[in-house]
Short mmCIF file of C-alpha atoms in Angstrom, two decimals:
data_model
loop_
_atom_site.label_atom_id
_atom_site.label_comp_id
_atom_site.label_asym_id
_atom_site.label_seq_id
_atom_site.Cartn_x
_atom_site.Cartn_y
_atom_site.Cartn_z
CA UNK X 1 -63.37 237.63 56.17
CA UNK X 2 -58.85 239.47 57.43
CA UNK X 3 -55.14 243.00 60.11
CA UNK X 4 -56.75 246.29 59.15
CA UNK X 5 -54.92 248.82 58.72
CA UNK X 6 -57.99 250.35 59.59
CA UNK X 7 -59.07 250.71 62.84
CA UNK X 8 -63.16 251.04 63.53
CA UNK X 9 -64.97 252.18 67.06
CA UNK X 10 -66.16 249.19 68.41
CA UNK X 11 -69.44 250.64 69.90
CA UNK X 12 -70.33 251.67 66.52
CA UNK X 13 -69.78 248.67 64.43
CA UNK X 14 -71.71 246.99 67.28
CA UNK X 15 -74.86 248.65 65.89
CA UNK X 16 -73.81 248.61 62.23
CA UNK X 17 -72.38 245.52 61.23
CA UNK X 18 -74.36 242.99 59.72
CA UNK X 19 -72.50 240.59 59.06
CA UNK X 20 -68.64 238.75 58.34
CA UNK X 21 -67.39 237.50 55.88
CA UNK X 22 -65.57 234.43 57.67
CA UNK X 23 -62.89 235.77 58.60
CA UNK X 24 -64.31 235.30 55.97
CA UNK X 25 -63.75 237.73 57.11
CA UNK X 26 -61.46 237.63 55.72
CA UNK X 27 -61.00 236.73 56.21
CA UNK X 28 -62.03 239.55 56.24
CA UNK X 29 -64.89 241.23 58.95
CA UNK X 30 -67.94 243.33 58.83
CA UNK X 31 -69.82 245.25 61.21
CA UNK X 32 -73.49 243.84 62.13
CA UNK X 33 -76.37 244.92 63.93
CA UNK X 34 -76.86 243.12 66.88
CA UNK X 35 -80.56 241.51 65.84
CA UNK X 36 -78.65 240.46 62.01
CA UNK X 37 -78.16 236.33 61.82
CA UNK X 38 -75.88 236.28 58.77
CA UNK X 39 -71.83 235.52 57.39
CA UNK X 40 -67.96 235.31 54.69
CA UNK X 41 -64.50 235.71 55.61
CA UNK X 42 -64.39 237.37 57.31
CA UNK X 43 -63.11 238.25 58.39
CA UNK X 44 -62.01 241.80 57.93
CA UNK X 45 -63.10 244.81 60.13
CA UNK X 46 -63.16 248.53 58.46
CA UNK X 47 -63.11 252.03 59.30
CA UNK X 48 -66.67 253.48 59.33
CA UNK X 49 -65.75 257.20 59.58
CA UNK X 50 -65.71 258.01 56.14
CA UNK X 51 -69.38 258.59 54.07
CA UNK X 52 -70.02 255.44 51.65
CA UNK X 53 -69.02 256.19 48.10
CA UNK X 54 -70.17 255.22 44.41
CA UNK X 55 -66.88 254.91 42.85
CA UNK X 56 -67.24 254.41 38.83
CA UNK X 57 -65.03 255.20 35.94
CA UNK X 58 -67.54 257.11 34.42
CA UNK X 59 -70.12 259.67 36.33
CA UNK X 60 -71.42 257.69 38.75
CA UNK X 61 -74.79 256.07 38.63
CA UNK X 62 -77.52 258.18 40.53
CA UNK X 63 -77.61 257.61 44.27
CA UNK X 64 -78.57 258.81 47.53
CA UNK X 65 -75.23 258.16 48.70
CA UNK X 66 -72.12 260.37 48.33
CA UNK X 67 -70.01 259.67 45.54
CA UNK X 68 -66.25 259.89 44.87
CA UNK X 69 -64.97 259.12 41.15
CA UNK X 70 -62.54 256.24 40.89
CA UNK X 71 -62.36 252.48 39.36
CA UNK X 72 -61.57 250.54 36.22
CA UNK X 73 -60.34 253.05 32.83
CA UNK X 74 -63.30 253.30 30.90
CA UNK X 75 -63.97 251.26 28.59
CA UNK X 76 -64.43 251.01 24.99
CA UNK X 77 -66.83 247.92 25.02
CA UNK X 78 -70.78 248.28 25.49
CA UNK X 79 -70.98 246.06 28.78
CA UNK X 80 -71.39 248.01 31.76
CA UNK X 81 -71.48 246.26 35.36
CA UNK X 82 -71.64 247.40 38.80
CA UNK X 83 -70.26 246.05 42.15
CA UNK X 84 -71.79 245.93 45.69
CA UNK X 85 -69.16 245.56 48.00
CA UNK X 86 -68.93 244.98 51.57
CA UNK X 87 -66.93 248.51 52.95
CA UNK X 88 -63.80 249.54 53.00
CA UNK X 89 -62.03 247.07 55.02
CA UNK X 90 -59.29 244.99 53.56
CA UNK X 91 -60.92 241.99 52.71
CA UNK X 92 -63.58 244.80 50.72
CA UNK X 93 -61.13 246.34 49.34
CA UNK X 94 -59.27 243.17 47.73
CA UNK X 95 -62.96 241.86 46.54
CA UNK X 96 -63.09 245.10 44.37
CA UNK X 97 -59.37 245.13 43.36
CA UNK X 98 -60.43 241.44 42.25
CA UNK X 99 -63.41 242.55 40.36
CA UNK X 100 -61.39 245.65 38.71
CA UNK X 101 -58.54 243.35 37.31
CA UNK X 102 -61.09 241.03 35.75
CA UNK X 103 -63.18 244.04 34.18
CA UNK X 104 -60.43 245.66 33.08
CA UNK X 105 -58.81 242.40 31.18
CA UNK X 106 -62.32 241.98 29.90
CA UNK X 107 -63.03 245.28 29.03
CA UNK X 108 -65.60 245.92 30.80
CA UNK X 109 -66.55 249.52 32.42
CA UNK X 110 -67.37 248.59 36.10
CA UNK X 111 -69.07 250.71 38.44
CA UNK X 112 -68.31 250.10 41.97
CA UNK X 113 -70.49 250.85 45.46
CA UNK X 114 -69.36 250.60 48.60
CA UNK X 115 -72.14 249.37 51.41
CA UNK X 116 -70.00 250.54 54.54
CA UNK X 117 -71.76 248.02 56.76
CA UNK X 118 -75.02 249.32 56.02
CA UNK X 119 -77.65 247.05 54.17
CA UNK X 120 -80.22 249.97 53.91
CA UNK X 121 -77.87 252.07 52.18
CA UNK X 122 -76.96 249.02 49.79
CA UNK X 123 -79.63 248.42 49.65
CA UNK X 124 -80.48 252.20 48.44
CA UNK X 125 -77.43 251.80 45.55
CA UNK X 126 -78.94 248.53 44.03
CA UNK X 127 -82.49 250.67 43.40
CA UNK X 128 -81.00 253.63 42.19
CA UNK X 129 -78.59 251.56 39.90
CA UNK X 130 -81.47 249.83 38.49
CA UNK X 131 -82.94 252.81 38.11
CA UNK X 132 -80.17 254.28 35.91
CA UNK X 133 -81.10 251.41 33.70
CA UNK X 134 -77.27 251.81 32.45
CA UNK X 135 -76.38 248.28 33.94
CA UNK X 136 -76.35 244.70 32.15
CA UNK X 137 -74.95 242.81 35.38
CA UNK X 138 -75.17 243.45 39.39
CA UNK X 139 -71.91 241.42 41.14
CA UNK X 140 -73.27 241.61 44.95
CA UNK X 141 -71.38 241.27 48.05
CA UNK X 142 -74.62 241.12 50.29
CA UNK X 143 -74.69 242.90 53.41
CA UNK X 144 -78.21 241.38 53.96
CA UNK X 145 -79.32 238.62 51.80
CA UNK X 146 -83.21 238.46 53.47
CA UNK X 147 -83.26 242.37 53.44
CA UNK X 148 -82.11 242.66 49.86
CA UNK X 149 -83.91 239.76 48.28
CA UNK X 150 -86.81 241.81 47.04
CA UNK X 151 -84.54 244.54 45.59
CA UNK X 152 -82.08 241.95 43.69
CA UNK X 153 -86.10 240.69 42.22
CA UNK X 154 -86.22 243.98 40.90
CA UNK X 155 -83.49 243.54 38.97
CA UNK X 156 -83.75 240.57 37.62
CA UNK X 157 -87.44 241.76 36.66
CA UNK X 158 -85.42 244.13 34.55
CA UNK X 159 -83.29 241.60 33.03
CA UNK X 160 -80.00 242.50 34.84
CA UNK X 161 -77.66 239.35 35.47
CA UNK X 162 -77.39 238.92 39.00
CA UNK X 163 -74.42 237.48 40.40
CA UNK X 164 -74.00 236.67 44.57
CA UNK X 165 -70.64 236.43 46.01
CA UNK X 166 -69.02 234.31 49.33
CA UNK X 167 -71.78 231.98 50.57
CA UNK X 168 -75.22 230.66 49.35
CA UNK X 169 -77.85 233.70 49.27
CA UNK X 170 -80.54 233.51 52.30
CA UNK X 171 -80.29 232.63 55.77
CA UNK X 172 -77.44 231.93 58.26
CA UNK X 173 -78.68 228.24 58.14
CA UNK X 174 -78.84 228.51 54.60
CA UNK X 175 -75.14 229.53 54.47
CA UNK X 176 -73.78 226.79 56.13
CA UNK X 177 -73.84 224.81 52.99
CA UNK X 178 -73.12 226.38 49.74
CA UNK X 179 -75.99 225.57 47.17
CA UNK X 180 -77.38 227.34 44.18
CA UNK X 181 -80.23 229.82 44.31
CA UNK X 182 -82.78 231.32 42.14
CA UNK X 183 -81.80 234.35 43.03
CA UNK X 184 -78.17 234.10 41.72
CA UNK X 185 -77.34 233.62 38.11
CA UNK X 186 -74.01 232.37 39.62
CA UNK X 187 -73.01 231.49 43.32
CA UNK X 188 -69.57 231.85 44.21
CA UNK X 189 -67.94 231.15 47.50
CA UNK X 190 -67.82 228.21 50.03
CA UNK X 191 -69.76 226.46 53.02
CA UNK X 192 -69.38 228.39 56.34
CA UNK X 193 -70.18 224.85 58.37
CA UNK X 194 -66.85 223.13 57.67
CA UNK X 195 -65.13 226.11 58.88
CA UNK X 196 -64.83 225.03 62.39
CA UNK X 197 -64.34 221.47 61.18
CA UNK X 198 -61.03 222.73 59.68
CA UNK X 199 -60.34 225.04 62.80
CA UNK X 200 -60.61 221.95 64.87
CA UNK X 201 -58.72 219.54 62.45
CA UNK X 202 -56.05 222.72 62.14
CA UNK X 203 -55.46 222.84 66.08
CA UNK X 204 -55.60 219.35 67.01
CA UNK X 205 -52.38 219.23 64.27
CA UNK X 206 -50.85 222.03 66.09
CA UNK X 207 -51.40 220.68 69.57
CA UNK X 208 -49.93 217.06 68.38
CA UNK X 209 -47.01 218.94 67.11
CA UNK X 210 -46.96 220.74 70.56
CA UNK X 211 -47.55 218.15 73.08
CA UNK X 212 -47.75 215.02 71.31
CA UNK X 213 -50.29 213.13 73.59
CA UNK X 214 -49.91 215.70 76.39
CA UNK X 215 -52.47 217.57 77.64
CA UNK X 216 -52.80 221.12 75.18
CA UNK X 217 -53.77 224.06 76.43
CA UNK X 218 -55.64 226.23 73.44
CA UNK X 219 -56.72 229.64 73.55
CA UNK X 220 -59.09 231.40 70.81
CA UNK X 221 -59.96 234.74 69.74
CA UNK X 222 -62.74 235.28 68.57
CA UNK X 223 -64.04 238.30 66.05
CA UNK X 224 -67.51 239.73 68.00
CA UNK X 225 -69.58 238.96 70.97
CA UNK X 226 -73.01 237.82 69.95
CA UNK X 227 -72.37 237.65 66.29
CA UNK X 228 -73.96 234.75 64.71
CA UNK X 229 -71.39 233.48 62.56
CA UNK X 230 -68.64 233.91 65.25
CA UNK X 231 -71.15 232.36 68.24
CA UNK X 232 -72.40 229.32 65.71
CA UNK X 233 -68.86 228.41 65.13
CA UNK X 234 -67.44 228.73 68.57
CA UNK X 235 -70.23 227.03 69.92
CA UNK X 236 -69.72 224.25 67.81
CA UNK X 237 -65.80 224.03 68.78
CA UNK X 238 -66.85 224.34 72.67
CA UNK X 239 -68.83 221.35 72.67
CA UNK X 240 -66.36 219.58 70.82
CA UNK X 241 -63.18 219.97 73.38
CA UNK X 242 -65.70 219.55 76.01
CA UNK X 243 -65.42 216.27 74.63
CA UNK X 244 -61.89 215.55 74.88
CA UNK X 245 -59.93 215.26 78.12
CA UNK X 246 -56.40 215.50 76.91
CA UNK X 247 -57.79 219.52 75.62
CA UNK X 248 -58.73 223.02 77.48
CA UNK X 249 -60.25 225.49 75.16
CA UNK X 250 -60.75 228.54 76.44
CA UNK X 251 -62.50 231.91 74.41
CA UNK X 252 -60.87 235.04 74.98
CA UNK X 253 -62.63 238.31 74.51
CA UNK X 254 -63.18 239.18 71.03
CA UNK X 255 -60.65 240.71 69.67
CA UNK X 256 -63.44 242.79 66.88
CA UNK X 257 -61.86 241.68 63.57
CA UNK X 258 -59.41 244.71 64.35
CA UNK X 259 -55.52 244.40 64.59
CA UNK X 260 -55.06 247.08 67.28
CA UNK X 261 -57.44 245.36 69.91
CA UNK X 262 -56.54 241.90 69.03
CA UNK X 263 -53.07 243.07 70.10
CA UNK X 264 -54.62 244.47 73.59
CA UNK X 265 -56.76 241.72 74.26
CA UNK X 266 -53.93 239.19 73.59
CA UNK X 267 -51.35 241.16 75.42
CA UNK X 268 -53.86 241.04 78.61
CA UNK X 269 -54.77 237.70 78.18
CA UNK X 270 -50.90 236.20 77.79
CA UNK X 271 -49.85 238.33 80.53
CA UNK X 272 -52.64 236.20 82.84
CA UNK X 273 -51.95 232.86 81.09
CA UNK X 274 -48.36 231.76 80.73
CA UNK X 275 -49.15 227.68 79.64
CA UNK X 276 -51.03 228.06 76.13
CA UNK X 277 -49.87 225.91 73.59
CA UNK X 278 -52.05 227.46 70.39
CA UNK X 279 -53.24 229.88 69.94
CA UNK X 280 -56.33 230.66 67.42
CA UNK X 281 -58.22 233.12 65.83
CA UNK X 282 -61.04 233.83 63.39
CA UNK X 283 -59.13 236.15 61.72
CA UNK X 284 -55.44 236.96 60.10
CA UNK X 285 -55.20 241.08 61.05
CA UNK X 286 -56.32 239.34 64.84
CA UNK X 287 -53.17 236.53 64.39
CA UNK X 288 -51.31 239.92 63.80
CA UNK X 289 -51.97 241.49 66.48
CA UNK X 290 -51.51 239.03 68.64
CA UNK X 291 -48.14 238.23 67.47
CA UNK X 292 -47.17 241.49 68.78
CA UNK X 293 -48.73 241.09 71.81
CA UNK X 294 -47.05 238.17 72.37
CA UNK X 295 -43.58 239.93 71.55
CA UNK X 296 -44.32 242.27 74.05
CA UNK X 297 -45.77 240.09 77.08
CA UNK X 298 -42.52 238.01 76.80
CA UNK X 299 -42.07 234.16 78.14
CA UNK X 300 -43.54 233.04 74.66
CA UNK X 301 -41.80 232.26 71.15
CA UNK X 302 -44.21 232.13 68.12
CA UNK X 303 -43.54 228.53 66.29
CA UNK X 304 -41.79 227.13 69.15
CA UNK X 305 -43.67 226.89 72.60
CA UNK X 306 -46.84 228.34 71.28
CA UNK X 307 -48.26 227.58 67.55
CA UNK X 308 -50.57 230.18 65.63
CA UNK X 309 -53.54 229.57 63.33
CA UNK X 310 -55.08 232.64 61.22
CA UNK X 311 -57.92 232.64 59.64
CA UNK X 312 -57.90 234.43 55.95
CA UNK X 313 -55.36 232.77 53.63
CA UNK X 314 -53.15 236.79 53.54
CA UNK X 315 -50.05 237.57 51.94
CA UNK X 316 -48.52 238.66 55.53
CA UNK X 317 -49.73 235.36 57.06
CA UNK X 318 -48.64 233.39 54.32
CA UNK X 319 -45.54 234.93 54.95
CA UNK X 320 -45.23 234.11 58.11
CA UNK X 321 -46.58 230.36 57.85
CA UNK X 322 -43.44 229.74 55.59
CA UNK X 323 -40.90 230.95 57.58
CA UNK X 324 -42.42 228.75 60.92
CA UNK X 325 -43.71 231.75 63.05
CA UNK X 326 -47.40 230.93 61.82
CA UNK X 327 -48.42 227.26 62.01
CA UNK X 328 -51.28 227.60 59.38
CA UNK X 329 -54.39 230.41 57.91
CA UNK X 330 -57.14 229.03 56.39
CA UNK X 331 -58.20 230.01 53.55
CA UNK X 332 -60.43 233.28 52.31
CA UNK X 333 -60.18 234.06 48.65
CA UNK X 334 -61.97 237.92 48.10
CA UNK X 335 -59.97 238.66 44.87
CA UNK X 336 -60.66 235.06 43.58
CA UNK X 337 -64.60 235.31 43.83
CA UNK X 338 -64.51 238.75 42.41
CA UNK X 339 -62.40 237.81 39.75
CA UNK X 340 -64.88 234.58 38.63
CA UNK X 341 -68.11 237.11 39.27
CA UNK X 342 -67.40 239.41 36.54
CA UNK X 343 -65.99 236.13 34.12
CA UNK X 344 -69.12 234.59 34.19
CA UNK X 345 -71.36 237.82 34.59
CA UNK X 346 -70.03 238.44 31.06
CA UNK X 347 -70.33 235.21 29.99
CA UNK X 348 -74.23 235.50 30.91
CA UNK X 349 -74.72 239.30 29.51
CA UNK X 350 -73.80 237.50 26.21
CA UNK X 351 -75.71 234.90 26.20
CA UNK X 352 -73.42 232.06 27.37
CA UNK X 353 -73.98 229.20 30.07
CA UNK X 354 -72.09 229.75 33.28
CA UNK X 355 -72.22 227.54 36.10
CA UNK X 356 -74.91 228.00 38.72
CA UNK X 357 -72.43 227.42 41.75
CA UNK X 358 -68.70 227.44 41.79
CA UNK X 359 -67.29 226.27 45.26
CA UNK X 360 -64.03 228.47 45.74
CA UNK X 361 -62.26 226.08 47.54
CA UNK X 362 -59.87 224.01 45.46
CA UNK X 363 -57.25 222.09 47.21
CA UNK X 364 -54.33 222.56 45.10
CA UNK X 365 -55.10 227.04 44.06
CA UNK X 366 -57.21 227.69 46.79
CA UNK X 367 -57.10 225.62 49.56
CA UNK X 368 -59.19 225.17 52.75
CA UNK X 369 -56.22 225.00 55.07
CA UNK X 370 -52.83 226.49 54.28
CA UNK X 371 -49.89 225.15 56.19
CA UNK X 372 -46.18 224.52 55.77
CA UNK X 373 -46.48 221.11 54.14
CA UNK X 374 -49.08 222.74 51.49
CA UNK X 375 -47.00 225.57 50.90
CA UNK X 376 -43.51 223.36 50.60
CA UNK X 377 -45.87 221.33 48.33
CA UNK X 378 -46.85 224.22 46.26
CA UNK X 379 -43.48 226.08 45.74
CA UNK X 380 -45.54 228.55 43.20
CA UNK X 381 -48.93 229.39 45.57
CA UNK X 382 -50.09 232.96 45.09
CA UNK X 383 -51.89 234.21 48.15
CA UNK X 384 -55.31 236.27 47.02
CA UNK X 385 -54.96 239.13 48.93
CA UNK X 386 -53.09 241.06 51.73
CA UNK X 387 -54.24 242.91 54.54
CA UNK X 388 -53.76 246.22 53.06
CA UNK X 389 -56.28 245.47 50.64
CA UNK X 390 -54.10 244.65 47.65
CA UNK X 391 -53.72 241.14 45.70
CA UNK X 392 -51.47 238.53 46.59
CA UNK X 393 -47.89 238.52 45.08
CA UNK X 394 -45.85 235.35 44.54
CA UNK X 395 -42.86 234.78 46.95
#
């Protein structure tokens, strides 16, 4: 999608990452290579120090990669699924937790793999898995849905139910829509298009609330330079205040889907520019660290002469969005997809329809846009995740 605790070198994940999921990262964020064109979720960024890991509950399935033991309690049933995560960033991390809380309520023994940002190793894991031949179901966070197509073929050549998490598999144009595809037994996730639709809708709220007709003065951080998703989108918003007279929308350095230099970048960028009125991001760890930076610069009071927007829909943000110091997050739901993949990959092992696309989004459980008057609305709203990784709690 979505503020690590982890912290990742930025020169690295520049020639890593392959892609975000929106804020997705969360929402969560990914590293990409610099050449990938793809999205989610984002919006969360990870640490890419440590080696990626096979994690099962049982000996993990053969792999080139190194593995560490840990995941669901075995179980007693004979349905055996793995998961092909993102890496070990927050929004990751929650998409697994998801998946484990579903497999173990289902009884299911779920093996879990963890990309790290790198589609050739994931790419690696979903051979060798198939290989095994222990596996009835594949639920795939893809790294690199071109790259991986011909490997997920392989799989479904050997009868394994495939299901494709956070966006519709194939292209970055592809994405922007959320549609069914051969390749997935299931799709689950939403469009990446409307996402700065709703960034735009979310800030022209917060400027009326700011300035009323005044002029507003809106600054946004973005996750990478030169990363599709995060260019597409800003793009799209430039051209749109470009438009409008009684707007200035100005792109700060990107602030890499990573708390720590969101909070550097912002604190420079503040202590320069003393009139912004909201202030934006593609992420919530980046909305994090920029309320600290913004603590620290002085001359500006979150909720009162400047209004934040996240990007992520976590627990912290939530927080912070009911008590007024957030104006709104969108909305990234990691856990949630997870969570639906392994319900319906079961479904389909035994024989069962299951939907061929499931749009996450749902505006009164899982909403594109989460603000005070939605929250006040929905006394009893669970946020999906947090930015340590863990699910959402109520309250």
């Amino acid at each position: 999608m979505a503020g690590l605790v982890r912290s990742w070198d930025a020169a690295k994940a520049a020639a890593r990452m392959t892609r975000l999921r929106r804020a997705r990262i969360a929402a969560g964020g990914i590293t990409i290579a610099a050449a990938a064109a793809l999205i989610a979720g984002c919006s969360s960024s990870p640490s890419t120090s440590s080696p990626p890991a096979a994690t099962s509950s049982a000996p993990a399935a053969s792999s080139s990669a190194p593995a560490a033991a840990s995941s669901t309690p075995a179980a007693s049933g004979p349905v055996r699924m793995a998961i092909f995560y993102y890496n070990p960033s927050p929004y990751g991390v929650a998409s697994l937790a998801g998946a484990k809380a579903e497999a173990a309520k289902l009884g299911i023994q779920l093996d879990a793999f963890d990309g790290n940002n790198n589609p050739q190793l994931q790419t690696t894991q979903i051979q060798d898995a198939i290989t095994t031949g222990k596996y009835k179901a594949f639920w795939v966070w893809g790294l690199d849905d071109v790259a991986l197509t011909p490997v997920i073929n392989k799989a479904i050549s050997a009868g394994i139910k495939v299901a494709c998490a956070d966006y519709t598999w194939g292209t970055l144009a592809q994405q922007n829509t959320l549609a069914a595809t051969q390749t997935c037994a299931t799709t689950i996730g939403q469009s990446i298009a409307p996402e700065a639709t709703n960034l735009e809708t979310t800030m022209n709220g917060a400027c009326t609330k700011a300035v009323g007709t005044g002029h507003c003065n809106i600054a946004f951080l973005p996750g990478l330079a030169n990363y599709p998703t995060d260019t597409n989108r800003i793009n799209q918003m430039t051209a749109y205040y470009k438009s409008k007279s009684n707007y200035t929308f100005t792109v700060m350095p990107p602030g890499q889907y990573d708390q720590t230099q969101s909070q550097s970048v912002a604190q420079t960028f503040f202590t320069a520019h003393k009139n912004i009125n909201v202030f934006a991001t593609f992420g919530d760890q980046m909305a994090q660290g920029a309320l600290t930076a913004l603590k620290l610069v002085g001359g500006y009071t979150p909720g009162q002469n400047i209004l934040i927007i996240g990007y992520g829909g976590a627990q912290e943000i939530v927080n912070e969005v009911k008590t007024g110091l957030v104006y709104a997050t969108l909305g990234l739901y990691p856990a949630g997809e997870s969570k639906l993949g392994i319900q319906y990959l079961d479904d389909a092992v035994q024989g069962k329809s299951i939907p061929n696309l499931v749009n996450i989004i749902d505006p009164a459980s899982r909403p594109a846009v989460i603000n005070k008057a939605f929250l006040d609305a929905h006394p009893s709203y669970v946020p999906d995740w947090n930015l340590e990784g863990g699910l959402g709690t109520a309250g």
